[in-house]
Short mmCIF file of C-alpha atoms and ligand atoms in Angstrom, two decimals:
data_model
loop_
_atom_site.label_atom_id
_atom_site.label_comp_id
_atom_site.label_asym_id
_atom_site.label_seq_id
_atom_site.Cartn_x
_atom_site.Cartn_y
_atom_site.Cartn_z
CA MET A 7 0.12 0.10 -0.09
CA ARG A 8 1.57 3.20 -1.37
CA PHE A 9 -0.28 5.89 0.30
CA ILE A 10 -0.54 9.95 1.48
CA LEU A 11 -2.22 12.07 4.24
CA VAL A 12 -3.22 15.24 2.77
CA GLY A 13 -5.14 17.56 5.29
CA PRO A 14 -4.39 21.20 6.82
CA PRO A 15 -2.07 21.52 10.21
CA GLY A 16 -3.91 19.71 13.49
CA ALA A 17 -6.26 17.90 11.20
CA GLY A 18 -4.50 15.09 13.42
CA LYS A 19 -2.04 13.36 10.49
CA GLY A 20 0.64 12.58 12.72
CA THR A 21 -1.29 10.96 15.40
CA GLN A 22 -3.36 8.34 12.29
CA ALA A 23 -0.25 8.34 10.21
CA VAL A 24 1.20 6.26 13.42
CA HIS A 25 -1.97 3.70 13.58
CA LEU A 26 -1.72 3.58 10.08
CA ALA A 27 0.86 2.58 9.24
CA ALA A 28 0.81 0.06 11.81
CA HIS A 29 -2.27 -1.29 10.22
CA PHE A 30 -0.98 -1.20 6.87
CA GLY A 31 2.68 -2.56 8.01
CA ILE A 32 4.55 0.03 6.73
CA PRO A 33 7.07 2.91 7.22
CA HIS A 34 5.27 6.43 8.14
CA ILE A 35 7.30 8.88 6.50
CA SER A 36 6.82 12.85 8.03
CA THR A 37 8.91 15.67 6.21
CA GLY A 38 8.16 17.35 9.23
CA ASP A 39 9.48 14.66 11.34
CA ILE A 40 12.33 14.73 9.47
CA PHE A 41 13.33 18.09 9.17
CA ARG A 42 12.73 18.44 12.89
CA LEU A 43 15.09 15.37 13.59
CA ASN A 44 17.47 17.35 11.87
CA LEU A 45 16.65 20.53 13.53
CA LYS A 46 17.81 18.93 16.79
CA ASN A 47 20.83 17.08 15.32
CA GLY A 48 21.93 20.65 13.85
CA THR A 49 22.60 19.37 10.41
CA PRO A 50 22.83 21.56 7.69
CA LEU A 51 19.47 20.28 6.54
CA GLY A 52 18.17 21.13 9.81
CA LEU A 53 19.06 24.71 9.90
CA GLN A 54 18.23 25.71 6.58
CA ALA A 55 14.90 24.50 7.47
CA LYS A 56 14.94 26.09 10.75
CA GLY A 57 13.88 30.01 9.38
CA PHE A 58 11.42 28.64 7.49
CA MET A 59 9.70 26.26 9.99
CA ASP A 60 9.56 28.69 12.75
CA LYS A 61 7.65 31.19 10.90
CA GLY A 62 5.12 29.02 9.54
CA GLU A 63 6.67 29.04 6.26
CA LEU A 64 7.34 25.86 3.70
CA VAL A 65 10.89 24.31 3.39
CA PRO A 66 11.87 25.57 -0.52
CA ASP A 67 10.75 22.66 -2.71
CA SER A 68 13.72 21.95 -3.89
CA VAL A 69 15.33 21.20 -0.09
CA THR A 70 12.38 18.93 0.63
CA ASN A 71 12.38 16.92 -2.59
CA GLU A 72 15.58 16.33 -2.43
CA MET A 73 15.06 14.94 1.00
CA VAL A 74 11.89 12.87 0.14
CA ALA A 75 14.09 11.64 -3.34
CA ASP A 76 16.70 10.48 -0.53
CA ARG A 77 13.76 8.78 1.87
CA LEU A 78 12.38 6.60 -1.13
CA THR A 79 15.93 4.88 -1.70
CA HIS A 80 15.71 3.59 1.72
CA PRO A 81 14.80 -0.66 1.87
CA ASP A 82 12.13 -0.55 3.79
CA VAL A 83 9.73 1.50 1.27
CA LYS A 84 9.37 -1.35 -0.81
CA ALA A 85 6.71 -2.69 1.47
CA GLY A 86 5.25 0.32 0.63
CA PHE A 87 4.71 3.66 2.50
CA LEU A 88 2.41 6.31 4.12
CA LEU A 89 3.74 9.78 3.59
CA ASP A 90 2.44 12.19 6.19
CA GLY A 91 3.08 16.08 5.59
CA TYR A 92 3.86 15.51 2.04
CA PRO A 93 3.96 16.57 -1.02
CA ARG A 94 2.27 19.79 0.29
CA THR A 95 3.13 22.04 -3.07
CA THR A 96 1.53 21.03 -6.48
CA ALA A 97 5.50 21.07 -7.47
CA GLN A 98 6.17 18.34 -5.26
CA ALA A 99 3.19 16.25 -6.04
CA GLU A 100 4.64 16.35 -9.83
CA PHE A 101 7.83 15.57 -8.18
CA LEU A 102 7.18 13.06 -6.13
CA LYS A 103 4.63 11.79 -8.99
CA ASN A 104 7.85 11.58 -11.40
CA ALA A 105 9.97 9.99 -8.89
CA LEU A 106 7.01 6.89 -8.21
CA ALA A 107 6.98 6.41 -11.98
CA THR A 108 10.50 5.83 -12.50
CA MET A 109 10.39 3.61 -9.06
CA GLY A 110 7.48 2.03 -11.56
CA SER A 111 5.50 1.49 -7.65
CA PRO A 112 2.86 4.82 -8.21
CA LEU A 113 0.34 5.94 -5.51
CA ASP A 114 -2.60 3.35 -4.55
CA ALA A 115 -4.64 6.53 -3.04
CA VAL A 116 -4.42 10.23 -1.07
CA LEU A 117 -7.23 10.72 1.85
CA GLU A 118 -7.30 13.65 2.68
CA MET A 119 -8.81 14.74 6.23
CA THR A 120 -10.93 17.50 6.21
CA ILE A 121 -11.72 19.93 9.73
CA ASP A 122 -12.65 24.09 9.53
CA ASN A 123 -10.38 26.36 10.63
CA ALA A 124 -11.67 27.10 14.30
CA GLU A 125 -11.62 23.49 15.44
CA ILE A 126 -7.59 23.60 14.06
CA VAL A 127 -6.67 26.95 16.07
CA LYS A 128 -8.08 25.30 18.94
CA ARG A 129 -6.60 22.04 18.58
CA LEU A 130 -2.88 23.32 17.98
CA SER A 131 -2.57 26.25 20.43
CA GLY A 132 -3.13 23.33 23.24
CA ARG A 133 -1.33 20.76 21.86
CA ARG A 134 1.78 19.69 23.55
CA THR A 135 4.72 17.75 21.65
CA CYS A 136 7.43 15.41 23.42
CA ARG A 137 11.40 16.13 22.54
CA GLY A 138 12.14 12.50 22.91
CA CYS A 139 9.71 10.69 20.29
CA GLY A 140 7.37 13.41 19.07
CA LYS A 141 4.75 12.07 20.79
CA ILE A 142 1.37 14.73 20.55
CA TYR A 143 -0.10 15.33 24.06
CA PRO A 144 -2.77 18.14 25.46
CA THR A 145 -1.62 20.74 28.05
CA SER A 146 -2.61 18.67 31.08
CA GLN A 147 0.00 15.74 30.30
CA PRO A 148 3.15 15.99 32.99
CA SER A 149 5.49 14.57 30.43
CA CYS A 150 5.65 11.68 27.68
CA ASP A 151 4.22 8.48 28.60
CA ALA A 152 5.53 6.97 25.89
CA CYS A 153 9.48 7.39 26.59
CA GLY A 154 9.34 9.65 29.24
CA GLY A 155 10.56 13.10 27.32
CA GLU A 156 9.57 16.48 27.91
CA LEU A 157 7.00 17.72 26.31
CA TYR A 158 6.90 21.22 24.95
CA GLN A 159 4.82 23.44 22.64
CA ARG A 160 6.43 23.65 18.89
CA ASP A 161 7.04 27.26 18.38
CA ASP A 162 4.93 26.91 14.96
CA ASP A 163 1.86 25.71 17.10
CA LYS A 164 1.68 29.21 19.28
CA GLU A 165 -0.95 31.15 18.11
CA GLU A 166 0.67 33.80 15.22
CA VAL A 167 2.12 30.68 13.50
CA ILE A 168 -0.76 28.62 12.91
CA GLN A 169 -2.51 31.36 11.20
CA ARG A 170 0.35 31.96 9.19
CA ARG A 171 0.36 27.93 8.18
CA LEU A 172 -2.94 28.05 7.58
CA GLU A 173 -2.65 30.89 5.15
CA VAL A 174 -0.23 29.06 3.21
CA TYR A 175 -1.79 25.71 3.97
CA ALA A 176 -5.18 27.71 1.65
CA GLU A 177 -2.38 29.18 -0.54
CA GLN A 178 0.17 26.13 -1.67
CA THR A 179 -1.43 23.01 -0.40
CA ALA A 180 -4.98 23.22 -1.08
CA PRO A 181 -4.69 23.36 -4.90
CA ILE A 182 -2.98 19.44 -4.16
CA VAL A 183 -6.52 18.00 -3.64
CA GLY A 184 -7.10 18.65 -6.98
CA PHE A 185 -4.34 17.75 -8.09
CA TYR A 186 -5.14 14.15 -6.89
CA ARG A 187 -8.71 14.30 -7.38
CA ASN A 188 -7.92 14.69 -11.49
CA GLU A 189 -5.90 11.53 -10.65
CA GLY A 190 -8.39 9.65 -9.60
CA LEU A 191 -6.90 8.65 -6.70
CA LEU A 192 -8.61 10.93 -3.56
CA ARG A 193 -10.67 9.73 -1.07
CA SER A 194 -11.95 11.90 2.01
CA ILE A 195 -13.42 11.81 5.96
CA SER A 196 -14.23 13.58 8.21
CA ALA A 197 -10.72 14.63 11.34
CA LEU A 198 -13.45 15.06 13.73
CA GLY A 199 -14.07 12.21 16.20
CA SER A 200 -12.03 9.80 18.32
CA VAL A 201 -8.75 8.87 17.17
CA ASP A 202 -10.14 5.27 17.07
CA GLU A 203 -13.24 6.63 14.90
CA VAL A 204 -11.39 8.27 12.40
CA ALA A 205 -8.51 5.62 12.60
CA SER A 206 -11.39 3.04 11.80
CA HIS A 207 -12.72 5.44 8.63
CA ALA A 208 -9.55 5.74 7.05
CA ILE A 209 -8.82 2.53 6.84
CA SER A 210 -12.18 1.83 5.26
CA ALA A 211 -12.09 4.91 2.79
CA LEU A 212 -8.14 3.66 1.79
CA SER A 213 -10.01 0.06 1.67
CA LYS A 214 -12.28 0.72 -1.20
P1 AMP B 18 4.17 19.16 9.65
O1 AMP B 18 5.20 18.82 10.79
O2 AMP B 18 3.90 18.32 9.15
O3 AMP B 18 3.34 20.47 10.25
O4 AMP B 18 5.62 20.25 9.12
C1 AMP B 18 6.10 20.98 10.17
C2 AMP B 18 6.64 22.46 9.02
O5 AMP B 18 7.85 21.37 8.06
C3 AMP B 18 6.12 23.00 8.06
O6 AMP B 18 5.93 24.01 8.61
C4 AMP B 18 6.91 23.43 6.90
O7 AMP B 18 7.79 24.73 7.53
C5 AMP B 18 8.01 21.93 6.95
N1 AMP B 18 7.62 20.97 6.30
C6 AMP B 18 7.13 19.93 6.36
N2 AMP B 18 6.63 19.22 5.55
C7 AMP B 18 6.98 20.12 4.35
C8 AMP B 18 7.13 20.33 2.66
N3 AMP B 18 6.50 18.92 2.35
N4 AMP B 18 7.47 21.17 2.34
C9 AMP B 18 7.97 22.72 2.89
N5 AMP B 18 7.68 22.69 3.70
C10 AMP B 18 7.55 21.25 4.89
#
């Protein structure tokens, strides 16, 4: 199974991706997680991405595409993959289409998670992320129950940056929904409901 998750920041793509990757037995590839890991490790790629991420802007396509192309050479993608947070522009979607055509392994589906902006602001400004493993929690959680790591508020989950991320999504990412509809790959589900409810809607949409 090879598919991507599309939806605005805060739709719950990361949370669902963990469930869906386990369900289908495929790697979860999150470009946001790869950038954050590089940032934490102080790599040149992390330093290059930091300024864009802090402002809620997209990292340039050339940098992001190269990083994804490299990830797609890892042997684990032979089992399939789930891309989370990529592509985020039509140029990235075109790049991915060509890269996968060259590999002889086109996408099976694109799952869109829909949610309105008021709910997104509420979710993102109230979430905390584990520094150790990236798991998401509500503000009431004292520390990560998976790895014991410290919880923090991502700079880009602060309210002024959230607004910019939503604008960037509407301007640059929303057009890829039409791109994939034209390709006949799009399946849409609501992002509202419990994690288990959304996961079960996702699995039935992907199994059609
Ligand atoms: P995420 O965790 O998916 O919300 O990503 C966090 C940040 O990483 C984004 O706001 C962007 O700055 C950057 N980023 C992640 N994925 C991409 C992408 N496909 N294209 C450009 N920038 C990205």
